[in-house]
Short mmCIF file of C-alpha atoms in Angstrom, two decimals:
data_model
loop_
_atom_site.label_atom_id
_atom_site.label_comp_id
_atom_site.label_asym_id
_atom_site.label_seq_id
_atom_site.Cartn_x
_atom_site.Cartn_y
_atom_site.Cartn_z
CA MET A 104 0.00 0.00 0.00
CA GLU A 105 1.34 3.45 -0.88
CA TYR A 106 1.71 5.77 2.07
CA ILE A 107 2.99 9.19 3.10
CA ASP A 108 5.05 9.83 6.23
CA PRO A 109 4.03 13.30 7.43
CA HIS A 110 6.83 13.60 10.00
CA ILE A 111 10.27 12.09 9.52
CA HIS A 112 13.75 13.54 9.99
CA MET A 113 15.67 12.25 7.01
CA VAL A 114 18.69 14.48 7.62
CA SER A 115 19.53 11.98 10.35
CA ARG A 116 19.02 8.86 8.20
CA THR A 117 21.26 7.22 5.63
CA THR A 118 20.42 7.03 1.96
CA ASP A 119 19.79 3.32 2.44
CA ASP A 120 16.75 4.30 4.48
CA TYR A 121 15.28 6.16 1.52
CA GLU A 122 15.61 3.01 -0.56
CA THR A 123 14.02 0.86 2.15
CA LEU A 124 11.12 3.31 2.56
CA ALA A 125 10.54 3.39 -1.19
CA ARG A 126 10.44 -0.39 -1.30
CA MET A 127 7.91 -0.42 1.54
CA GLY A 128 5.54 1.93 -0.29
CA CYS A 129 6.49 5.42 0.84
CA VAL A 130 5.75 7.87 -1.98
CA ALA A 131 6.09 11.17 -0.10
CA MET A 132 7.25 12.52 3.22
CA SER A 133 7.36 15.74 5.13
CA GLU A 134 10.35 16.66 7.26
CA PRO A 135 9.95 19.35 9.94
CA ALA A 136 12.99 21.28 11.11
CA PHE A 137 14.17 19.91 14.48
CA TRP A 138 16.91 19.77 17.07
CA ALA A 139 20.24 18.50 15.74
CA GLY A 140 21.12 16.67 18.94
CA PHE A 141 23.13 19.66 20.12
CA ASP A 142 22.35 23.37 20.40
CA ARG A 143 23.38 25.23 17.27
CA GLY A 144 25.56 28.28 17.77
CA SER A 145 24.38 30.80 15.21
CA VAL A 146 21.75 31.76 12.70
CA GLU A 147 24.14 30.70 9.93
CA SER A 148 23.98 27.11 11.21
CA PHE A 149 20.24 27.28 10.67
CA ARG A 150 20.64 28.82 7.24
CA ASP A 151 22.82 25.87 6.21
CA TYR A 152 20.34 23.46 7.78
CA PHE A 153 17.46 25.02 5.84
CA ARG A 154 19.49 24.72 2.65
CA GLN A 155 19.91 21.03 3.42
CA LEU A 156 16.16 20.64 3.95
CA THR A 157 15.13 22.56 0.85
CA GLN A 158 17.85 21.57 -1.63
CA PHE A 159 19.76 18.44 -0.66
CA GLU A 160 17.09 16.21 0.88
CA PRO A 161 14.60 16.55 -1.99
CA LYS A 162 17.31 15.37 -4.39
CA ARG A 163 18.26 12.47 -2.16
CA ALA A 164 14.59 11.43 -1.90
CA ALA A 165 13.99 11.81 -5.62
CA GLN A 166 16.60 9.15 -6.39
CA PHE A 167 14.09 6.65 -5.04
CA GLY A 168 10.93 8.23 -6.38
CA ILE A 169 9.95 9.83 -3.07
CA LYS A 170 8.63 13.37 -2.97
CA HIS A 171 10.21 15.29 -0.08
CA TYR A 172 8.57 18.26 1.64
CA THR A 173 9.77 20.28 4.60
CA TRP A 174 8.80 22.74 7.34
CA LEU A 175 10.97 25.47 8.82
CA CYS A 176 11.44 26.86 12.32
CA ILE A 177 13.75 26.94 15.29
CA ASN A 178 12.68 23.95 17.38
CA ALA A 179 11.25 24.19 20.88
CA LYS A 180 14.41 22.98 22.59
CA GLU A 181 16.58 25.72 21.09
CA ALA A 182 13.79 28.28 21.49
CA GLU A 183 14.98 28.80 25.05
CA ASN A 184 17.63 31.03 23.41
CA VAL A 185 15.35 33.93 22.59
CA SER A 186 17.86 36.14 20.75
CA LEU A 187 19.01 33.32 18.45
CA SER A 188 15.38 32.31 17.90
CA ARG A 189 14.48 35.80 16.74
CA GLU A 190 17.39 35.83 14.29
CA VAL A 191 16.23 32.49 12.87
CA ILE A 192 12.60 33.59 12.63
CA ALA A 193 13.71 36.70 10.76
CA MET A 194 15.67 34.53 8.32
CA ILE A 195 12.94 31.93 7.60
CA PRO A 196 11.10 34.02 4.95
CA GLU A 197 14.16 33.68 2.70
CA PHE A 198 13.17 30.04 2.24
CA LEU A 199 9.37 30.11 2.20
CA SER A 200 9.12 30.17 -1.57
CA GLU A 201 11.31 27.08 -1.98
CA PRO A 202 9.23 24.48 -3.85
CA ASN A 203 9.15 21.89 -1.06
CA VAL A 204 8.32 24.15 1.91
CA LEU A 205 4.87 23.41 3.33
CA GLY A 206 4.89 25.76 6.30
CA ILE A 207 6.22 26.53 9.76
CA GLY A 208 7.23 23.59 11.95
CA GLU A 209 7.79 21.72 14.09
CA ILE A 210 7.17 24.51 16.55
CA GLY A 211 5.96 23.81 20.04
CA LEU A 212 7.12 23.42 23.61
CA ASN A 213 9.79 21.26 25.20
CA LYS A 214 9.91 21.94 28.95
CA ASN A 215 6.98 24.37 28.77
CA THR A 216 8.94 27.48 29.73
CA LYS A 217 8.11 31.14 29.27
CA ASN A 218 10.82 31.61 26.61
CA GLU A 219 9.58 28.61 24.63
CA SER A 220 6.03 30.00 24.78
CA THR A 221 7.17 33.43 23.65
CA ILE A 222 9.01 32.04 20.64
CA PHE A 223 6.09 29.72 19.83
CA LEU A 224 3.83 32.75 19.56
CA GLU A 225 6.36 34.58 17.37
CA HIS A 226 6.43 31.60 15.01
CA VAL A 227 2.63 31.69 14.89
CA ASP A 228 2.80 35.38 13.96
CA LEU A 229 5.21 34.48 11.16
CA ALA A 230 2.92 31.73 9.90
CA VAL A 231 -0.07 34.05 9.88
CA LYS A 232 1.86 36.86 8.17
CA TYR A 233 2.96 34.55 5.34
CA ASN A 234 -0.23 32.45 5.24
CA GLN A 235 1.64 29.25 6.15
CA GLN A 236 0.37 26.00 7.60
CA ILE A 237 1.67 25.02 11.03
CA LEU A 238 3.06 21.70 12.29
CA ILE A 239 3.33 21.42 16.06
CA HIS A 240 5.57 19.38 18.32
CA THR A 241 4.04 18.49 21.68
CA PRO A 242 6.49 17.71 24.51
CA HIS A 243 7.62 14.27 25.55
CA LEU A 244 6.60 12.09 28.47
CA GLU A 245 5.63 13.89 31.68
CA ASP A 246 5.61 17.28 29.92
CA LYS A 247 3.20 16.30 27.15
CA TYR A 248 -0.16 16.88 28.83
CA GLN A 249 0.77 20.24 30.33
CA GLY A 250 2.51 21.40 27.15
CA THR A 251 -0.31 20.33 24.85
CA ARG A 252 -2.85 22.19 26.97
CA MET A 253 -0.64 25.29 26.90
CA ILE A 254 -0.22 25.06 23.11
CA LEU A 255 -3.96 24.68 22.59
CA ASP A 256 -4.56 27.66 24.90
CA MET A 257 -2.28 29.81 22.73
CA LEU A 258 -3.79 28.63 19.44
CA MET A 259 -7.40 28.83 20.53
CA GLY A 260 -6.81 32.29 21.94
CA ASP A 261 -5.81 33.51 18.46
CA SER A 262 -8.74 34.19 16.15
CA ARG A 263 -6.41 34.42 13.13
CA ILE A 264 -5.69 30.68 13.27
CA ASP A 265 -7.46 28.37 10.85
CA ARG A 266 -7.42 25.17 12.89
CA SER A 267 -7.94 23.01 9.82
CA ARG A 268 -4.45 24.10 8.67
CA VAL A 269 -2.73 23.13 11.91
CA LEU A 270 -1.33 19.66 12.70
CA VAL A 271 -0.72 18.91 16.38
CA ASP A 272 1.73 16.05 16.42
CA HIS A 273 2.80 13.35 18.86
CA VAL A 274 -0.71 13.02 20.36
CA GLU A 275 -1.32 10.19 22.80
CA GLU A 276 -4.24 8.85 24.78
CA HIS A 277 -4.46 11.83 27.14
CA THR A 278 -4.09 14.57 24.55
CA ILE A 279 -5.79 13.34 21.37
CA GLU A 280 -9.32 14.19 22.41
CA ALA A 281 -8.69 17.88 23.09
CA VAL A 282 -6.84 18.23 19.78
CA LEU A 283 -9.56 16.63 17.67
CA GLU A 284 -12.50 18.14 19.59
CA ASN A 285 -11.13 21.62 18.93
CA GLY A 286 -10.85 21.17 15.17
CA PHE A 287 -7.12 20.59 14.71
CA TRP A 288 -5.45 17.74 12.86
CA ALA A 289 -3.76 15.16 15.07
CA GLY A 290 -0.62 13.13 14.39
CA MET A 291 0.25 9.92 16.21
CA THR A 292 3.99 9.22 16.35
CA LEU A 293 5.07 5.59 16.23
CA TYR A 294 8.31 5.86 18.18
CA PRO A 295 9.72 3.36 20.69
CA VAL A 296 9.48 3.97 24.43
CA THR A 297 8.85 7.70 24.56
CA LYS A 298 5.80 7.87 22.29
CA CYS A 299 3.25 5.52 20.75
CA THR A 300 3.17 1.97 19.38
CA PRO A 301 1.34 0.82 16.24
CA GLN A 302 -1.05 -1.08 18.50
CA ARG A 303 -1.97 1.98 20.57
CA ALA A 304 -2.27 4.06 17.41
CA ALA A 305 -4.65 1.48 15.98
CA ASP A 306 -6.66 1.70 19.22
CA MET A 307 -6.93 5.48 18.83
CA ILE A 308 -8.05 5.13 15.22
CA GLU A 309 -10.73 2.67 16.32
CA ARG A 310 -11.84 4.93 19.12
CA TYR A 311 -11.85 8.31 17.37
CA GLY A 312 -12.20 7.37 13.70
CA PRO A 313 -9.92 8.44 10.84
CA GLU A 314 -11.11 12.01 10.50
CA ARG A 315 -8.23 14.52 10.76
CA LEU A 316 -5.94 11.79 12.06
CA MET A 317 -2.51 10.81 10.71
CA ALA A 318 0.39 8.61 11.76
CA ASN A 319 4.12 9.15 11.40
CA SER A 320 7.43 7.55 12.30
CA ALA A 321 9.37 10.68 13.35
CA GLY A 322 12.44 8.67 12.35
CA ASP A 323 15.48 10.53 13.61
CA TRP A 324 18.97 10.02 15.02
CA GLY A 325 17.64 8.36 18.19
CA PRO A 326 16.44 4.74 18.40
CA SER A 327 13.53 4.96 15.98
CA LYS A 328 11.94 3.03 13.16
CA PRO A 329 11.40 4.88 9.90
CA THR A 330 9.34 1.93 8.66
CA ALA A 331 6.81 2.32 11.49
CA ILE A 332 3.93 3.28 9.22
CA PRO A 333 4.04 -0.06 7.39
CA ASP A 334 3.92 -1.61 10.88
CA LEU A 335 0.69 0.32 11.54
CA ILE A 336 -0.70 -0.77 8.18
CA MET A 337 0.00 -4.40 9.11
CA GLU A 338 -1.60 -3.98 12.55
CA LEU A 339 -4.76 -2.47 11.06
CA LYS A 340 -4.95 -5.24 8.47
CA ARG A 341 -4.44 -7.83 11.19
CA ARG A 342 -7.40 -6.37 13.04
CA GLY A 343 -9.56 -6.70 9.94
CA HIS A 344 -9.91 -3.04 9.06
CA SER A 345 -10.84 -2.05 5.52
CA ARG A 346 -8.35 -0.97 2.91
CA GLU A 347 -10.30 2.29 2.64
CA LEU A 348 -9.88 3.07 6.35
CA ILE A 349 -6.17 2.28 6.31
CA ARG A 350 -5.53 4.29 3.14
CA ARG A 351 -7.45 7.21 4.60
CA VAL A 352 -5.08 7.46 7.57
CA VAL A 353 -1.78 6.79 5.81
CA TYR A 354 -2.36 8.48 2.44
CA ASP A 355 -5.58 10.44 1.89
CA ASN A 356 -5.39 12.42 5.12
CA PRO A 357 -1.81 13.62 4.58
CA VAL A 358 -2.77 14.63 1.04
CA ALA A 359 -5.83 16.48 2.28
CA PHE A 360 -3.85 18.32 4.93
CA PHE A 361 -0.81 19.17 2.80
CA SER A 362 -2.98 20.27 -0.15
CA GLN A 363 -3.71 23.39 1.87
CA SER A 364 -0.12 24.51 1.26
CA ARG A 365 0.42 26.21 -2.07
CA GLN A 366 3.71 24.33 -2.58
CA PHE A 367 2.14 20.87 -2.35
CA VAL A 368 1.97 19.21 -5.75
CA PRO A 369 -0.62 16.44 -6.20
CA LEU A 370 1.35 13.23 -6.30
CA GLU A 371 0.04 12.12 -9.67
CA ASN A 372 1.56 15.31 -11.10
CA SER A 373 4.95 14.87 -9.44
CA MET B 28 -16.27 12.58 17.49
CA SER B 29 -16.17 11.13 13.93
CA THR B 30 -19.35 9.81 12.41
CA ASP B 31 -18.06 8.84 8.98
CA HIS B 32 -16.51 5.51 9.74
CA LYS B 33 -17.65 2.07 10.66
CA PRO B 34 -14.58 0.50 12.28
CA HIS B 35 -14.34 -3.20 12.35
CA ARG B 36 -14.68 -4.37 15.96
CA ARG B 37 -13.01 -7.61 17.00
CA PRO B 38 -14.76 -9.64 19.69
CA ALA B 39 -13.09 -9.64 23.12
CA GLU B 40 -12.41 -13.37 22.86
CA GLU B 41 -10.48 -12.82 19.64
CA ILE B 42 -8.39 -10.00 21.15
CA LEU B 43 -7.53 -12.15 24.15
CA ALA B 44 -6.58 -15.11 21.96
CA ASP B 45 -4.43 -12.89 19.71
CA GLU B 46 -2.69 -10.83 22.36
CA PHE B 47 -2.52 -12.95 25.51
CA LEU B 48 1.10 -13.97 24.94
CA GLN B 49 2.21 -10.36 24.38
CA ALA B 50 0.46 -9.22 27.56
CA ARG B 51 2.00 -12.14 29.46
CA SER B 52 5.43 -11.16 28.17
CA ARG B 53 4.99 -7.55 29.30
CA ILE B 54 3.92 -8.66 32.77
CA LEU B 55 7.03 -10.82 32.95
CA ASP B 56 9.19 -7.89 31.85
CA LEU B 57 7.77 -5.81 34.70
CA ALA B 58 8.19 -8.65 37.17
CA ALA B 59 11.82 -9.13 36.13
CA PHE B 60 12.42 -5.39 36.43
CA LEU B 61 11.05 -5.37 39.99
CA ASP B 62 13.17 -8.41 40.86
CA ARG B 63 16.23 -6.62 39.46
CA LEU B 64 15.56 -3.64 41.73
CA GLU B 65 15.10 -5.93 44.70
CA ARG B 66 18.42 -7.71 44.09
CA ALA B 67 20.41 -4.53 43.56
CA PRO B 68 22.32 -2.82 46.40
CA GLY B 69 20.80 0.38 47.73
CA SER B 70 17.15 1.27 47.99
CA THR B 71 14.63 2.98 45.74
CA GLU B 72 11.80 2.69 48.25
CA GLN B 73 11.55 6.44 48.82
CA GLU B 74 11.94 7.35 45.17
CA SER B 75 8.88 9.18 43.85
CA ARG B 76 9.10 7.21 40.62
CA MET B 77 8.50 3.98 42.56
CA ARG B 78 5.25 5.49 43.86
CA LEU B 79 4.31 6.34 40.26
CA LEU B 80 4.95 2.78 39.18
CA ALA B 81 2.94 1.37 42.09
CA ASP B 82 0.06 3.73 41.34
CA GLY B 83 0.25 2.80 37.66
CA LEU B 84 -0.02 -0.89 38.48
CA GLU B 85 -3.06 -0.17 40.64
CA ILE B 86 -4.74 1.47 37.66
CA LEU B 87 -4.13 -1.66 35.61
CA CYS B 88 -5.89 -3.75 38.24
CA ASP B 89 -8.89 -1.54 38.98
CA ASP B 90 -12.36 -1.81 37.50
CA GLU B 91 -12.44 1.57 35.78
CA VAL B 92 -12.22 2.19 32.03
CA GLY B 93 -9.69 4.36 30.20
CA LYS B 94 -6.62 2.77 31.77
CA ALA B 95 -4.13 4.00 29.17
CA ARG B 96 -5.35 7.58 29.50
CA ARG B 97 -5.30 7.42 33.30
CA VAL B 98 -1.77 6.01 33.37
CA GLN B 99 -0.70 8.82 31.01
CA LEU B 100 -2.25 11.45 33.29
CA LEU B 101 -0.71 9.83 36.37
CA MET B 102 2.71 10.18 34.75
CA SER B 103 2.12 13.80 33.68
CA ARG B 104 2.94 17.17 35.16
CA ASP B 105 -0.09 19.15 36.26
CA TYR B 106 -1.59 21.76 33.97
CA ASP B 107 -2.17 25.19 35.50
CA PRO B 108 -4.98 27.09 33.73
CA ALA B 109 -3.45 30.36 35.02
CA TRP B 110 -0.10 29.75 33.30
CA GLN B 111 -0.44 32.59 30.81
CA LYS B 112 -1.00 35.12 33.56
CA LYS B 113 2.00 33.79 35.47
CA TYR B 114 4.19 33.99 32.37
CA GLY B 115 2.83 37.39 31.37
CA ILE B 116 1.79 35.96 28.00
CA HIS B 117 -1.56 36.76 26.38
#
């Protein structure tokens, strides 16, 4: 079954992974800007990183017939450095017209601090100013519930936000309901230990239905499994779910969401 | 929530038959972990995380629904509705 991974960090994966993903049915992916594993020192580091996301990765993906899209931001972890964050935010518009940029992301919170919240709101201002979609990172583990509630407070307090153009990622059992009930898209991340399993994601699909719901692997430089979406497909098949339901979550929904970005090219035209 | 789907629902007997061995394995993993702590020098008795684990296990054994959600909330920091005022953010 063809699928799209809406959240995967291919800068941290080898080219072999692109080949494996292509063989397993991945036809497109979206890669949000994230933490490198260390705190970057300057805005120029981010400029180079954005060049990698907008120029190098699409070419690497194209070798295997995969369409690569990206999102730009300074991630929540590095947002604690307010002055650097503001330099990066000021630089982002240089890249917004690149053909694979879908919007601003993955913005969010990490430890739910005041600085992180301030920079989150400044990213939202940027997204509104340039009419960009937004992809949101919700914190890990014990910080997730508090951080998700804080993020939703900020978004719902802003009448400029079109919630149908916002994806709140890394939802789990205690955060998914608030995200969906309030009209946002929700992403379930299939990542060992710190996030969700294919089985729990399948449970959430059964409980809440496929509307505005996606799944992703968030494959990165930590212990992760970029082939996690095929695992979810297998789990849903094992449970007897229809091909239509499965395709809706892993293909149709990402297309529907991304089609709201002017840079997204329908896959049959790629 | 969504009204445009008709998810296939497996009978409880089928779920138990399919997943019993996995559940058994996870219980064994937890049991082995607790044994490991018991054998190790030092004590974690006063550690707040041990209380979290004990409370989590109680949730698994109670008669209420929504166990996964309740374990998640147990393991979560509290949300303060007044956070924006405290941070001076509006």
